[in-house]
PDB file of C-alpha atoms in Angstrom:
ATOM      1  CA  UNK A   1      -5.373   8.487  20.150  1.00 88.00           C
ATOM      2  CA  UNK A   2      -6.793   6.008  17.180  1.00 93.00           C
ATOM      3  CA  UNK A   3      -9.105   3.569  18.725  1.00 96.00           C
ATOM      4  CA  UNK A   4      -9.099  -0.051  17.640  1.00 97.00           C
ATOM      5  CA  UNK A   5     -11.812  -2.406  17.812  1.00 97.00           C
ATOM      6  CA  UNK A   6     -11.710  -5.892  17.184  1.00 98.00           C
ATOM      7  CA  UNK A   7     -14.736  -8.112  15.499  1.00 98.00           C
ATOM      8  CA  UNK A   8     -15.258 -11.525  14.116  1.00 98.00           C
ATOM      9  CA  UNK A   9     -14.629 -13.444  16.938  1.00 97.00           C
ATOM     10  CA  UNK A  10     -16.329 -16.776  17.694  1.00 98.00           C
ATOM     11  CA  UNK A  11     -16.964 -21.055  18.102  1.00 98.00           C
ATOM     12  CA  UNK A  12     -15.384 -22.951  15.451  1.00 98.00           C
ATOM     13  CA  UNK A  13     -14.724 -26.876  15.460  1.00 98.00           C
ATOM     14  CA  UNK A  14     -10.812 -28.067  14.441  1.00 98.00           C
ATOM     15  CA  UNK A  15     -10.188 -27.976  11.220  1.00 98.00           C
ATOM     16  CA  UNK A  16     -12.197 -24.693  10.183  1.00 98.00           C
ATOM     17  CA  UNK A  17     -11.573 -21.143   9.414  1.00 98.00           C
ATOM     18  CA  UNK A  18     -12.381 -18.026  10.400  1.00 98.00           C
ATOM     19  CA  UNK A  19     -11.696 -14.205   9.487  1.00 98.00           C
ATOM     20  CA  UNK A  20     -10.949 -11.658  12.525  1.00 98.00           C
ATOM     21  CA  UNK A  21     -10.664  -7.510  11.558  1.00 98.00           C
ATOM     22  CA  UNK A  22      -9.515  -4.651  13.089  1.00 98.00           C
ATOM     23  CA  UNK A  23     -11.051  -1.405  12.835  1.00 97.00           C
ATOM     24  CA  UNK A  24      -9.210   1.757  13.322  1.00 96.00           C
ATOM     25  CA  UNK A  25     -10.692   4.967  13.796  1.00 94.00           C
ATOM     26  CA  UNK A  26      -8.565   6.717  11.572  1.00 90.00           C
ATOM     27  CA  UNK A  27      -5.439   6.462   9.576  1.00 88.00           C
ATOM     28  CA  UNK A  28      -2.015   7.236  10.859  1.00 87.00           C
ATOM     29  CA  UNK A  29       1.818   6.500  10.140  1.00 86.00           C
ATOM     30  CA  UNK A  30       0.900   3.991  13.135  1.00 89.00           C
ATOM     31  CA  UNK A  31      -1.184   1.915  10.270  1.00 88.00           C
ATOM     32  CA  UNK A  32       2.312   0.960   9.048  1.00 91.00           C
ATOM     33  CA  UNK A  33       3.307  -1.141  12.214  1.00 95.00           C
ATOM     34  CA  UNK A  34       0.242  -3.219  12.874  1.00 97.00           C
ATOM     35  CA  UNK A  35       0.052  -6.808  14.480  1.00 98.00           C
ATOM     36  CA  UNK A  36      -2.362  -9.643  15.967  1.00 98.00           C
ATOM     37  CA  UNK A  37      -1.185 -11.396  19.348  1.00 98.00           C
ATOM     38  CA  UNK A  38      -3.235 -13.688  21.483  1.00 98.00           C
ATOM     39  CA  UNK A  39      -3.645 -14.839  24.717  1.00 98.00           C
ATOM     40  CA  UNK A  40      -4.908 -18.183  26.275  1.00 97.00           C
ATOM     41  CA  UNK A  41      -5.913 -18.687  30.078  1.00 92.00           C
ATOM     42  CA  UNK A  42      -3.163 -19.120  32.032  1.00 94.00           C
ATOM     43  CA  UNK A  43      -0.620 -18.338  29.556  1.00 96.00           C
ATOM     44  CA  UNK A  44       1.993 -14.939  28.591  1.00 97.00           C
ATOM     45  CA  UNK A  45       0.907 -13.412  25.039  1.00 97.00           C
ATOM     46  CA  UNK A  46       2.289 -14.084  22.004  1.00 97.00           C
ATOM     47  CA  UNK A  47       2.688 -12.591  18.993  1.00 98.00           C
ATOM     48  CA  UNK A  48       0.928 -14.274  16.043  1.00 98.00           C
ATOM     49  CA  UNK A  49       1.708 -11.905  12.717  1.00 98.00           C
ATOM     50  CA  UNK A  50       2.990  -8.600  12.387  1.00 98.00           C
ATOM     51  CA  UNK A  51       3.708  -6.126   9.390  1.00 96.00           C
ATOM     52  CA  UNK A  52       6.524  -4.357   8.782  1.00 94.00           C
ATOM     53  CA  UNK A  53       6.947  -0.512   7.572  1.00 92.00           C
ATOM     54  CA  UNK A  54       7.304  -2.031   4.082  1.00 91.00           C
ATOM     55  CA  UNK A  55       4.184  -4.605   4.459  1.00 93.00           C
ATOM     56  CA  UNK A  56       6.639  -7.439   4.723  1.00 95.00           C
ATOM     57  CA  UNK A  57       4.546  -9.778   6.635  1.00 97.00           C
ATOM     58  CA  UNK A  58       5.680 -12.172   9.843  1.00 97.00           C
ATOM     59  CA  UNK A  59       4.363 -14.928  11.297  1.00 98.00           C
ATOM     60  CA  UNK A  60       5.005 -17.424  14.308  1.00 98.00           C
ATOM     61  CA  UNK A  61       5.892 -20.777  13.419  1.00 98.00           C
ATOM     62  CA  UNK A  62       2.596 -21.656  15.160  1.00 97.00           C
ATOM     63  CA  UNK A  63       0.268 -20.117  12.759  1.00 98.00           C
ATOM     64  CA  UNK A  64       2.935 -19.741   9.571  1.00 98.00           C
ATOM     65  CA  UNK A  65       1.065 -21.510   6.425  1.00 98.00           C
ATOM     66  CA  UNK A  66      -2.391 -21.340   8.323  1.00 98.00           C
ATOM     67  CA  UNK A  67      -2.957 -17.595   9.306  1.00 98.00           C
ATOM     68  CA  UNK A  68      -2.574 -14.448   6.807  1.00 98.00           C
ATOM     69  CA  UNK A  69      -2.741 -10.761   7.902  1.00 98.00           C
ATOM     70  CA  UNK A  70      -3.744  -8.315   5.801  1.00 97.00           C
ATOM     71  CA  UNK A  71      -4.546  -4.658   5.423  1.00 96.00           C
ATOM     72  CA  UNK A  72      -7.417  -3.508   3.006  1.00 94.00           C
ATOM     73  CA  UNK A  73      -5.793  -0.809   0.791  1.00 89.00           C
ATOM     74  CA  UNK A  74      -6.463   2.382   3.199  1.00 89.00           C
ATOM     75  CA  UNK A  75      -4.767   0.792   5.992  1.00 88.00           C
ATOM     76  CA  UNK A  76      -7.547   1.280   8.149  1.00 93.00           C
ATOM     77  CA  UNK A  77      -8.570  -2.366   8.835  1.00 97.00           C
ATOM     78  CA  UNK A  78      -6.476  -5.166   9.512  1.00 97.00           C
ATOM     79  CA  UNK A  79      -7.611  -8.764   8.988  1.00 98.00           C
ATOM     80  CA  UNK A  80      -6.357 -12.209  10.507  1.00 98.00           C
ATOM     81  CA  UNK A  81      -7.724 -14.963   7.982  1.00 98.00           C
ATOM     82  CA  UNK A  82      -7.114 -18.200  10.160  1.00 98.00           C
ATOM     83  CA  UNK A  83      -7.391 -21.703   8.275  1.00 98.00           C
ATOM     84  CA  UNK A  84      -7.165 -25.111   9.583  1.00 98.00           C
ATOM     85  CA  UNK A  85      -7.390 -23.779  12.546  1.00 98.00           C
ATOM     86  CA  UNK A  86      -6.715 -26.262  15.860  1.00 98.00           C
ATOM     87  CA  UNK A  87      -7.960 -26.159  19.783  1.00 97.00           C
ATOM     88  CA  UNK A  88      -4.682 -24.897  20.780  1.00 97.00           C
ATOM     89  CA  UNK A  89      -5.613 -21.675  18.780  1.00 98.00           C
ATOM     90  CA  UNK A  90      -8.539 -21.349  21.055  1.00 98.00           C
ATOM     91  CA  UNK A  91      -7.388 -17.617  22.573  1.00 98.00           C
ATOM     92  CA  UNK A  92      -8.635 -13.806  23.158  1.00 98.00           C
ATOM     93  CA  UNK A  93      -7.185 -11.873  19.646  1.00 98.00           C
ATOM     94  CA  UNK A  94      -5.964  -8.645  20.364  1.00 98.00           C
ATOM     95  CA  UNK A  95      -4.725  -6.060  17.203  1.00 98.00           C
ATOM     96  CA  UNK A  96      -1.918  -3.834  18.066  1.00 97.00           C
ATOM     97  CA  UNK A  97      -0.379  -1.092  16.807  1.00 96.00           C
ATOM     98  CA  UNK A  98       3.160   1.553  17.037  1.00 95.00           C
ATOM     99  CA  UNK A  99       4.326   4.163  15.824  1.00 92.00           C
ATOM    100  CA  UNK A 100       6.975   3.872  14.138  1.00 92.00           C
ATOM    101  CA  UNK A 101      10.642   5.637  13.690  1.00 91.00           C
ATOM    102  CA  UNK A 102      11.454   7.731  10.860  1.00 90.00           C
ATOM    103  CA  UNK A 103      14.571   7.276   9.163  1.00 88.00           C
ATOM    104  CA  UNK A 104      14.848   9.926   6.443  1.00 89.00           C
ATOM    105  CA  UNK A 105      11.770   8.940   4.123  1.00 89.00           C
ATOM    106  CA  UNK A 106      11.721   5.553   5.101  1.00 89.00           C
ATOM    107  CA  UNK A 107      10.138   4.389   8.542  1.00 90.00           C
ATOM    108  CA  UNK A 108      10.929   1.229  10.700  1.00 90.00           C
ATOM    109  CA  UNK A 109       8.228  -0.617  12.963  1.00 93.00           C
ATOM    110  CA  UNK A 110      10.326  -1.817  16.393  1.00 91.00           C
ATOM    111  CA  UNK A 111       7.679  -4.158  18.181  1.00 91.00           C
ATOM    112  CA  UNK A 112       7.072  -1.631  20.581  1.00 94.00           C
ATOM    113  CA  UNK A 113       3.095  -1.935  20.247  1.00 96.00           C
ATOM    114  CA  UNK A 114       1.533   0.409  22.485  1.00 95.00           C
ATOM    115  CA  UNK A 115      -2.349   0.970  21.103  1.00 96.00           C
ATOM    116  CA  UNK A 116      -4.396  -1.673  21.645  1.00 97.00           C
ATOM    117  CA  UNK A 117      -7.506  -3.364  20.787  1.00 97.00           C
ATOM    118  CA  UNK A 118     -10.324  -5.172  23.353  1.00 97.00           C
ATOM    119  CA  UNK A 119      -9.904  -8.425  21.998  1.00 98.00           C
ATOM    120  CA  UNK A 120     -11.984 -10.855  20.150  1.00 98.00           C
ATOM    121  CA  UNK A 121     -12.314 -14.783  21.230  1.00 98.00           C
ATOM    122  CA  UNK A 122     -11.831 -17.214  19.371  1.00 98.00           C
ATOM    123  CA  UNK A 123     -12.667 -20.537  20.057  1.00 98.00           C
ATOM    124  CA  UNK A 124     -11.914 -23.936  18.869  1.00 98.00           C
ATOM    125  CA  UNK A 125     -13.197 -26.914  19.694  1.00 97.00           C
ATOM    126  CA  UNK A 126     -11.786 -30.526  18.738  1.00 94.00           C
TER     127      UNK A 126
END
């Protein structure tokens, strides 16, 4: 199974930005359907961004015009670039990936993310 491993992780104050990746250890169709969710103490997960099988990107109103995700061109990292970021961002990052169905040539992601990363935190202090 392709690994993933999160880095970039770490203390920011309100108001700053900061750049998370997602290394995978090799390319599959699973590249395709790739997301970020978080977690805080004490709370359930939640998404944050998520591509779809034709790199459509979406975001959670919570992060939409602050965070961008991103793929560099061999779809073998994925990158969170999080601006103006706020305490309540203040979670552990996990990457996530699927594979997805095959529809004839084309392929759909379903948000049924079952490879995942180890997390990097990110903190944010006011």
């Amino acid at each position: 199974q392709v690994q993933l491993s999160e880095s970039g992780g770490g203390a920011v104050q309100a108001g700053g930005s900061l750049r998370i990746s997602c290394k995978a250890s090799a390319y599959s169709y699973s590249s395709y359907c790739m997301a970020w969710f978080r977690q805080a103490p004490g709370k359930e997960r939640e998404e944050v961004a998520h591509f779809e099988a034709n790199g459509k990107t979406i975001y959670s109103d919570s992060v939409k015009g602050r965070f961008t995700i991103s793929q560099d061109n061999d779809k073998t990292t994925l990158y969170l670039q999080m601006n103006d970021l706020k305490p309540e961002d203040t979670a552990m990052y996990y990457c996530a990936q699927e594979n997805p169905q095959v529809l004839g040539t084309a392929l759909m992601c379903r948000g049924r993310y079952d490879n995942w990363g180890q997390g990097t935190q990110v903190t944010v202090s006011s």
